[in-house]
JSON list of C-alpha atoms in Angstrom, two decimals:
[
{"chain": "A", "resi": 5, "resn": "MET", "atom": "CA", "xyz": [-4.30, 1.05, 14.25]},
{"chain": "A", "resi": 6, "resn": "SER", "atom": "CA", "xyz": [-6.60, -1.98, 13.70]},
{"chain": "A", "resi": 7, "resn": "ASP", "atom": "CA", "xyz": [-6.50, -4.95, 16.07]},
{"chain": "A", "resi": 8, "resn": "ALA", "atom": "CA", "xyz": [-9.16, -7.26, 14.45]},
{"chain": "A", "resi": 9, "resn": "THR", "atom": "CA", "xyz": [-9.70, -10.54, 16.10]},
{"chain": "A", "resi": 10, "resn": "PRO", "atom": "CA", "xyz": [-11.44, -13.35, 14.30]},
{"chain": "A", "resi": 11, "resn": "THR", "atom": "CA", "xyz": [-13.43, -15.13, 16.74]},
{"chain": "A", "resi": 12, "resn": "GLY", "atom": "CA", "xyz": [-14.82, -18.06, 14.37]},
{"chain": "A", "resi": 13, "resn": "ALA", "atom": "CA", "xyz": [-16.53, -18.09, 11.09]},
{"chain": "A", "resi": 14, "resn": "THR", "atom": "CA", "xyz": [-19.03, -15.47, 11.45]},
{"chain": "A", "resi": 15, "resn": "HIS", "atom": "CA", "xyz": [-17.61, -12.53, 13.77]},
{"chain": "A", "resi": 16, "resn": "THR", "atom": "CA", "xyz": [-14.72, -10.26, 13.62]},
{"chain": "A", "resi": 17, "resn": "ARG", "atom": "CA", "xyz": [-14.03, -8.06, 16.61]},
{"chain": "A", "resi": 18, "resn": "ILE", "atom": "CA", "xyz": [-11.98, -4.81, 16.17]},
{"chain": "A", "resi": 19, "resn": "ARG", "atom": "CA", "xyz": [-9.92, -3.14, 18.79]},
{"chain": "A", "resi": 20, "resn": "PRO", "atom": "CA", "xyz": [-10.81, -5.51, 21.74]},
{"chain": "A", "resi": 21, "resn": "PHE", "atom": "CA", "xyz": [-10.26, -4.13, 25.21]},
{"chain": "A", "resi": 22, "resn": "ASN", "atom": "CA", "xyz": [-10.85, -4.78, 28.83]},
{"chain": "A", "resi": 23, "resn": "THR", "atom": "CA", "xyz": [-12.78, -2.14, 30.90]},
{"chain": "A", "resi": 24, "resn": "LYS", "atom": "CA", "xyz": [-10.34, -2.41, 33.78]},
{"chain": "A", "resi": 25, "resn": "ASP", "atom": "CA", "xyz": [-7.77, -0.73, 31.48]},
{"chain": "A", "resi": 26, "resn": "THR", "atom": "CA", "xyz": [-10.10, 1.78, 30.08]},
{"chain": "A", "resi": 27, "resn": "TYR", "atom": "CA", "xyz": [-12.02, 2.69, 33.43]},
{"chain": "A", "resi": 28, "resn": "PRO", "atom": "CA", "xyz": [-9.36, 1.98, 36.02]},
{"chain": "A", "resi": 29, "resn": "GLU", "atom": "CA", "xyz": [-11.22, 4.23, 38.49]},
{"chain": "A", "resi": 30, "resn": "GLN", "atom": "CA", "xyz": [-14.20, 1.93, 38.26]},
{"chain": "A", "resi": 31, "resn": "ASN", "atom": "CA", "xyz": [-14.34, -1.76, 39.53]},
{"chain": "A", "resi": 32, "resn": "LEU", "atom": "CA", "xyz": [-14.90, -3.46, 36.17]},
{"chain": "A", "resi": 33, "resn": "ASP", "atom": "CA", "xyz": [-13.60, -6.36, 34.36]},
{"chain": "A", "resi": 34, "resn": "ASN", "atom": "CA", "xyz": [-15.42, -6.71, 31.00]},
{"chain": "A", "resi": 35, "resn": "ASP", "atom": "CA", "xyz": [-13.93, -7.85, 27.81]},
{"chain": "A", "resi": 36, "resn": "LEU", "atom": "CA", "xyz": [-15.50, -5.58, 25.20]},
{"chain": "A", "resi": 37, "resn": "CYS", "atom": "CA", "xyz": [-14.40, -4.16, 21.56]},
{"chain": "A", "resi": 38, "resn": "GLN", "atom": "CA", "xyz": [-14.91, -1.17, 19.45]},
{"chain": "A", "resi": 39, "resn": "ALA", "atom": "CA", "xyz": [-16.69, -2.69, 16.63]},
{"chain": "A", "resi": 40, "resn": "VAL", "atom": "CA", "xyz": [-18.00, -6.31, 15.75]},
{"chain": "A", "resi": 41, "resn": "ILE", "atom": "CA", "xyz": [-18.54, -7.49, 12.14]},
{"chain": "A", "resi": 42, "resn": "ALA", "atom": "CA", "xyz": [-21.17, -10.12, 11.74]},
{"chain": "A", "resi": 43, "resn": "GLY", "atom": "CA", "xyz": [-23.30, -11.10, 8.90]},
{"chain": "A", "resi": 44, "resn": "GLY", "atom": "CA", "xyz": [-22.35, -8.25, 6.88]},
{"chain": "A", "resi": 45, "resn": "VAL", "atom": "CA", "xyz": [-23.16, -5.81, 9.27]},
{"chain": "A", "resi": 46, "resn": "VAL", "atom": "CA", "xyz": [-20.82, -3.57, 11.39]},
{"chain": "A", "resi": 47, "resn": "TYR", "atom": "CA", "xyz": [-21.95, -2.72, 15.07]},
{"chain": "A", "resi": 48, "resn": "LEU", "atom": "CA", "xyz": [-20.06, 0.05, 16.82]},
{"chain": "A", "resi": 49, "resn": "ARG", "atom": "CA", "xyz": [-19.70, 0.64, 20.39]},
{"chain": "A", "resi": 50, "resn": "GLY", "atom": "CA", "xyz": [-21.04, 4.19, 21.39]},
{"chain": "A", "resi": 51, "resn": "GLN", "atom": "CA", "xyz": [-18.34, 6.80, 20.51]},
{"chain": "A", "resi": 52, "resn": "ILE", "atom": "CA", "xyz": [-17.60, 9.73, 22.75]},
{"chain": "A", "resi": 53, "resn": "GLY", "atom": "CA", "xyz": [-14.91, 12.43, 22.91]},
{"chain": "A", "resi": 54, "resn": "GLN", "atom": "CA", "xyz": [-12.09, 10.03, 23.64]},
{"chain": "A", "resi": 55, "resn": "ASP", "atom": "CA", "xyz": [-8.98, 9.24, 21.73]},
{"chain": "A", "resi": 56, "resn": "LEU", "atom": "CA", "xyz": [-9.27, 5.53, 20.82]},
{"chain": "A", "resi": 57, "resn": "ASP", "atom": "CA", "xyz": [-5.35, 5.02, 20.89]},
{"chain": "A", "resi": 58, "resn": "THR", "atom": "CA", "xyz": [-4.72, 7.07, 24.12]},
{"chain": "A", "resi": 59, "resn": "ARG", "atom": "CA", "xyz": [-7.94, 6.63, 26.03]},
{"chain": "A", "resi": 60, "resn": "GLU", "atom": "CA", "xyz": [-7.72, 10.32, 26.90]},
{"chain": "A", "resi": 61, "resn": "SER", "atom": "CA", "xyz": [-10.87, 12.39, 26.96]},
{"chain": "A", "resi": 62, "resn": "VAL", "atom": "CA", "xyz": [-10.96, 15.33, 24.62]},
{"chain": "A", "resi": 63, "resn": "GLY", "atom": "CA", "xyz": [-13.16, 18.42, 24.23]},
{"chain": "A", "resi": 64, "resn": "ILE", "atom": "CA", "xyz": [-13.95, 18.36, 27.92]},
{"chain": "A", "resi": 65, "resn": "GLY", "atom": "CA", "xyz": [-16.72, 20.97, 28.63]},
{"chain": "A", "resi": 66, "resn": "ASP", "atom": "CA", "xyz": [-17.22, 21.52, 24.67]},
{"chain": "A", "resi": 67, "resn": "VAL", "atom": "CA", "xyz": [-20.15, 19.28, 23.53]},
{"chain": "A", "resi": 68, "resn": "GLU", "atom": "CA", "xyz": [-19.26, 20.30, 19.73]},
{"chain": "A", "resi": 69, "resn": "ALA", "atom": "CA", "xyz": [-15.60, 19.05, 20.06]},
{"chain": "A", "resi": 70, "resn": "GLN", "atom": "CA", "xyz": [-16.89, 15.70, 21.74]},
{"chain": "A", "resi": 71, "resn": "ALA", "atom": "CA", "xyz": [-19.32, 15.15, 18.80]},
{"chain": "A", "resi": 72, "resn": "GLU", "atom": "CA", "xyz": [-16.51, 15.75, 16.31]},
{"chain": "A", "resi": 73, "resn": "LYS", "atom": "CA", "xyz": [-14.42, 13.31, 17.86]},
{"chain": "A", "resi": 74, "resn": "ALA", "atom": "CA", "xyz": [-17.18, 10.73, 18.30]},
{"chain": "A", "resi": 75, "resn": "MET", "atom": "CA", "xyz": [-17.81, 11.18, 14.57]},
{"chain": "A", "resi": 76, "resn": "ALA", "atom": "CA", "xyz": [-14.14, 10.74, 13.53]},
{"chain": "A", "resi": 77, "resn": "ASN", "atom": "CA", "xyz": [-13.96, 7.78, 15.63]},
{"chain": "A", "resi": 78, "resn": "ILE", "atom": "CA", "xyz": [-16.87, 6.19, 13.96]},
{"chain": "A", "resi": 79, "resn": "ALA", "atom": "CA", "xyz": [-15.31, 7.02, 10.46]},
{"chain": "A", "resi": 80, "resn": "MET", "atom": "CA", "xyz": [-11.89, 5.49, 11.65]},
{"chain": "A", "resi": 81, "resn": "LEU", "atom": "CA", "xyz": [-13.77, 2.32, 12.90]},
{"chain": "A", "resi": 82, "resn": "LEU", "atom": "CA", "xyz": [-15.92, 1.86, 9.95]},
{"chain": "A", "resi": 83, "resn": "ASP", "atom": "CA", "xyz": [-12.99, 2.12, 7.71]},
{"chain": "A", "resi": 84, "resn": "GLU", "atom": "CA", "xyz": [-11.11, -0.43, 9.85]},
{"chain": "A", "resi": 85, "resn": "ALA", "atom": "CA", "xyz": [-13.96, -2.65, 9.49]},
{"chain": "A", "resi": 86, "resn": "GLY", "atom": "CA", "xyz": [-14.17, -2.41, 5.72]},
{"chain": "A", "resi": 87, "resn": "SER", "atom": "CA", "xyz": [-17.27, 0.01, 5.68]},
{"chain": "A", "resi": 88, "resn": "SER", "atom": "CA", "xyz": [-17.69, 3.80, 5.56]},
{"chain": "A", "resi": 89, "resn": "LEU", "atom": "CA", "xyz": [-19.86, 6.51, 6.74]},
{"chain": "A", "resi": 90, "resn": "LYS", "atom": "CA", "xyz": [-22.02, 6.12, 3.60]},
{"chain": "A", "resi": 91, "resn": "ASP", "atom": "CA", "xyz": [-22.80, 2.72, 4.59]},
{"chain": "A", "resi": 92, "resn": "ILE", "atom": "CA", "xyz": [-24.39, 3.72, 8.20]},
{"chain": "A", "resi": 93, "resn": "VAL", "atom": "CA", "xyz": [-27.84, 2.58, 8.46]},
{"chain": "A", "resi": 94, "resn": "LYS", "atom": "CA", "xyz": [-28.75, 3.74, 11.97]},
{"chain": "A", "resi": 95, "resn": "VAL", "atom": "CA", "xyz": [-27.43, 6.00, 14.54]},
{"chain": "A", "resi": 96, "resn": "THR", "atom": "CA", "xyz": [-28.24, 6.59, 18.11]},
{"chain": "A", "resi": 97, "resn": "VAL", "atom": "CA", "xyz": [-27.39, 9.74, 19.92]},
{"chain": "A", "resi": 98, "resn": "TYR", "atom": "CA", "xyz": [-27.19, 10.01, 23.85]},
{"chain": "A", "resi": 99, "resn": "LEU", "atom": "CA", "xyz": [-27.22, 13.65, 25.14]},
{"chain": "A", "resi": 100, "resn": "VAL", "atom": "CA", "xyz": [-26.72, 14.48, 28.85]},
{"chain": "A", "resi": 101, "resn": "ASP", "atom": "CA", "xyz": [-28.69, 17.69, 28.20]},
{"chain": "A", "resi": 102, "resn": "ILE", "atom": "CA", "xyz": [-31.36, 18.58, 25.63]},
{"chain": "A", "resi": 103, "resn": "ARG", "atom": "CA", "xyz": [-29.89, 21.94, 25.04]},
{"chain": "A", "resi": 104, "resn": "TYR", "atom": "CA", "xyz": [-26.95, 20.09, 23.32]},
{"chain": "A", "resi": 105, "resn": "ARG", "atom": "CA", "xyz": [-29.14, 18.72, 20.56]},
{"chain": "A", "resi": 106, "resn": "GLU", "atom": "CA", "xyz": [-28.78, 21.24, 17.82]},
{"chain": "A", "resi": 107, "resn": "THR", "atom": "CA", "xyz": [-25.04, 21.38, 18.15]},
{"chain": "A", "resi": 108, "resn": "VAL", "atom": "CA", "xyz": [-24.55, 17.69, 18.19]},
{"chain": "A", "resi": 109, "resn": "TYR", "atom": "CA", "xyz": [-26.98, 17.26, 15.26]},
{"chain": "A", "resi": 110, "resn": "ARG", "atom": "CA", "xyz": [-25.39, 19.92, 13.15]},
{"chain": "A", "resi": 111, "resn": "VAL", "atom": "CA", "xyz": [-21.90, 18.11, 13.68]},
{"chain": "A", "resi": 112, "resn": "MET", "atom": "CA", "xyz": [-23.42, 14.72, 12.80]},
{"chain": "A", "resi": 113, "resn": "GLY", "atom": "CA", "xyz": [-25.40, 16.22, 9.86]},
{"chain": "A", "resi": 114, "resn": "ARG", "atom": "CA", "xyz": [-21.96, 17.54, 8.41]},
{"chain": "A", "resi": 115, "resn": "TRP", "atom": "CA", "xyz": [-20.53, 14.05, 8.74]},
{"chain": "A", "resi": 116, "resn": "LEU", "atom": "CA", "xyz": [-23.52, 12.24, 7.43]},
{"chain": "A", "resi": 117, "resn": "LYS", "atom": "CA", "xyz": [-24.55, 14.63, 4.62]},
{"chain": "A", "resi": 118, "resn": "GLY", "atom": "CA", "xyz": [-26.40, 12.63, 1.97]},
{"chain": "A", "resi": 119, "resn": "VAL", "atom": "CA", "xyz": [-26.24, 9.38, 3.99]},
{"chain": "A", "resi": 120, "resn": "TYR", "atom": "CA", "xyz": [-30.06, 9.27, 5.23]},
{"chain": "A", "resi": 121, "resn": "PRO", "atom": "CA", "xyz": [-29.73, 6.75, 8.12]},
{"chain": "A", "resi": 122, "resn": "VAL", "atom": "CA", "xyz": [-32.64, 6.32, 10.67]},
{"chain": "A", "resi": 123, "resn": "SER", "atom": "CA", "xyz": [-31.80, 7.97, 14.03]},
{"chain": "A", "resi": 124, "resn": "THR", "atom": "CA", "xyz": [-32.92, 7.79, 17.55]},
{"chain": "A", "resi": 125, "resn": "GLY", "atom": "CA", "xyz": [-31.99, 10.55, 19.97]},
{"chain": "A", "resi": 126, "resn": "LEU", "atom": "CA", "xyz": [-32.32, 10.12, 23.83]},
{"chain": "A", "resi": 127, "resn": "VAL", "atom": "CA", "xyz": [-31.52, 12.38, 26.80]},
{"chain": "A", "resi": 128, "resn": "VAL", "atom": "CA", "xyz": [-30.01, 10.64, 29.53]},
{"chain": "A", "resi": 129, "resn": "ASP", "atom": "CA", "xyz": [-28.89, 11.52, 33.14]},
{"chain": "A", "resi": 130, "resn": "ALA", "atom": "CA", "xyz": [-25.36, 10.60, 32.70]},
{"chain": "A", "resi": 131, "resn": "LEU", "atom": "CA", "xyz": [-22.67, 8.77, 30.59]},
{"chain": "A", "resi": 132, "resn": "ALA", "atom": "CA", "xyz": [-19.92, 6.46, 31.69]},
{"chain": "A", "resi": 133, "resn": "ARG", "atom": "CA", "xyz": [-17.71, 9.56, 32.85]},
{"chain": "A", "resi": 134, "resn": "PRO", "atom": "CA", "xyz": [-18.91, 12.89, 34.13]},
{"chain": "A", "resi": 135, "resn": "GLU", "atom": "CA", "xyz": [-17.01, 14.79, 31.40]},
{"chain": "A", "resi": 136, "resn": "TRP", "atom": "CA", "xyz": [-18.60, 12.95, 28.53]},
{"chain": "A", "resi": 137, "resn": "LEU", "atom": "CA", "xyz": [-21.73, 15.05, 27.20]},
{"chain": "A", "resi": 138, "resn": "VAL", "atom": "CA", "xyz": [-22.53, 13.11, 24.22]},
{"chain": "A", "resi": 139, "resn": "GLU", "atom": "CA", "xyz": [-22.38, 9.45, 22.91]},
{"chain": "A", "resi": 140, "resn": "ILE", "atom": "CA", "xyz": [-23.19, 8.45, 19.52]},
{"chain": "A", "resi": 141, "resn": "ASP", "atom": "CA", "xyz": [-23.22, 4.92, 18.08]},
{"chain": "A", "resi": 142, "resn": "ALA", "atom": "CA", "xyz": [-23.77, 3.58, 14.79]},
{"chain": "A", "resi": 143, "resn": "THR", "atom": "CA", "xyz": [-24.68, 0.53, 12.56]},
{"chain": "A", "resi": 144, "resn": "ALA", "atom": "CA", "xyz": [-23.37, 0.13, 9.07]},
{"chain": "A", "resi": 145, "resn": "VAL", "atom": "CA", "xyz": [-23.24, -2.61, 6.39]},
{"chain": "A", "resi": 146, "resn": "LEU", "atom": "CA", "xyz": [-19.98, -3.58, 4.83]},
{"chain": "A", "resi": 147, "resn": "SER", "atom": "CA", "xyz": [-19.00, -1.81, 1.66]},
{"chain": "A", "resi": 148, "resn": "ARG", "atom": "CA", "xyz": [-15.98, -3.96, 0.87]},
{"chain": "A", "resi": 149, "resn": "ASP", "atom": "CA", "xyz": [-14.11, -7.13, 1.81]},
{"chain": "A", "resi": 150, "resn": "PRO", "atom": "CA", "xyz": [-12.40, -6.39, 5.29]},
{"chain": "A", "resi": 151, "resn": "SER", "atom": "CA", "xyz": [-9.46, -8.72, 4.62]}
]
């Protein structure tokens, strides 16, 4: 399901949402989206173990399952944007525990075999919800006309 919203001549926003719907337990009211296409580049929101259609967390307690879902979300969003995994130029990985690094990077490595993006990995105290163990964001270029 793609909900692409043109916002002028230079940007397209994919899957817009408001944080009051996504995080009802938090006192937030921010208009965001899952991806923005601007100047031939696709910028993705950090992806976690969450179903983008239902907003349900998946893989609770299982960093491998969360990393798989994050990468599946990335692939789906890039496809909706007119790009693909092979067009990724940069990934950033956020882990809540350094011991998850090998597991997460093995998952990511399977999805990005032969792509060779630049990568940054960070260990953080927490993510937006306590059940989330890993977040992966990506930047890619357009590989075809998104219309």
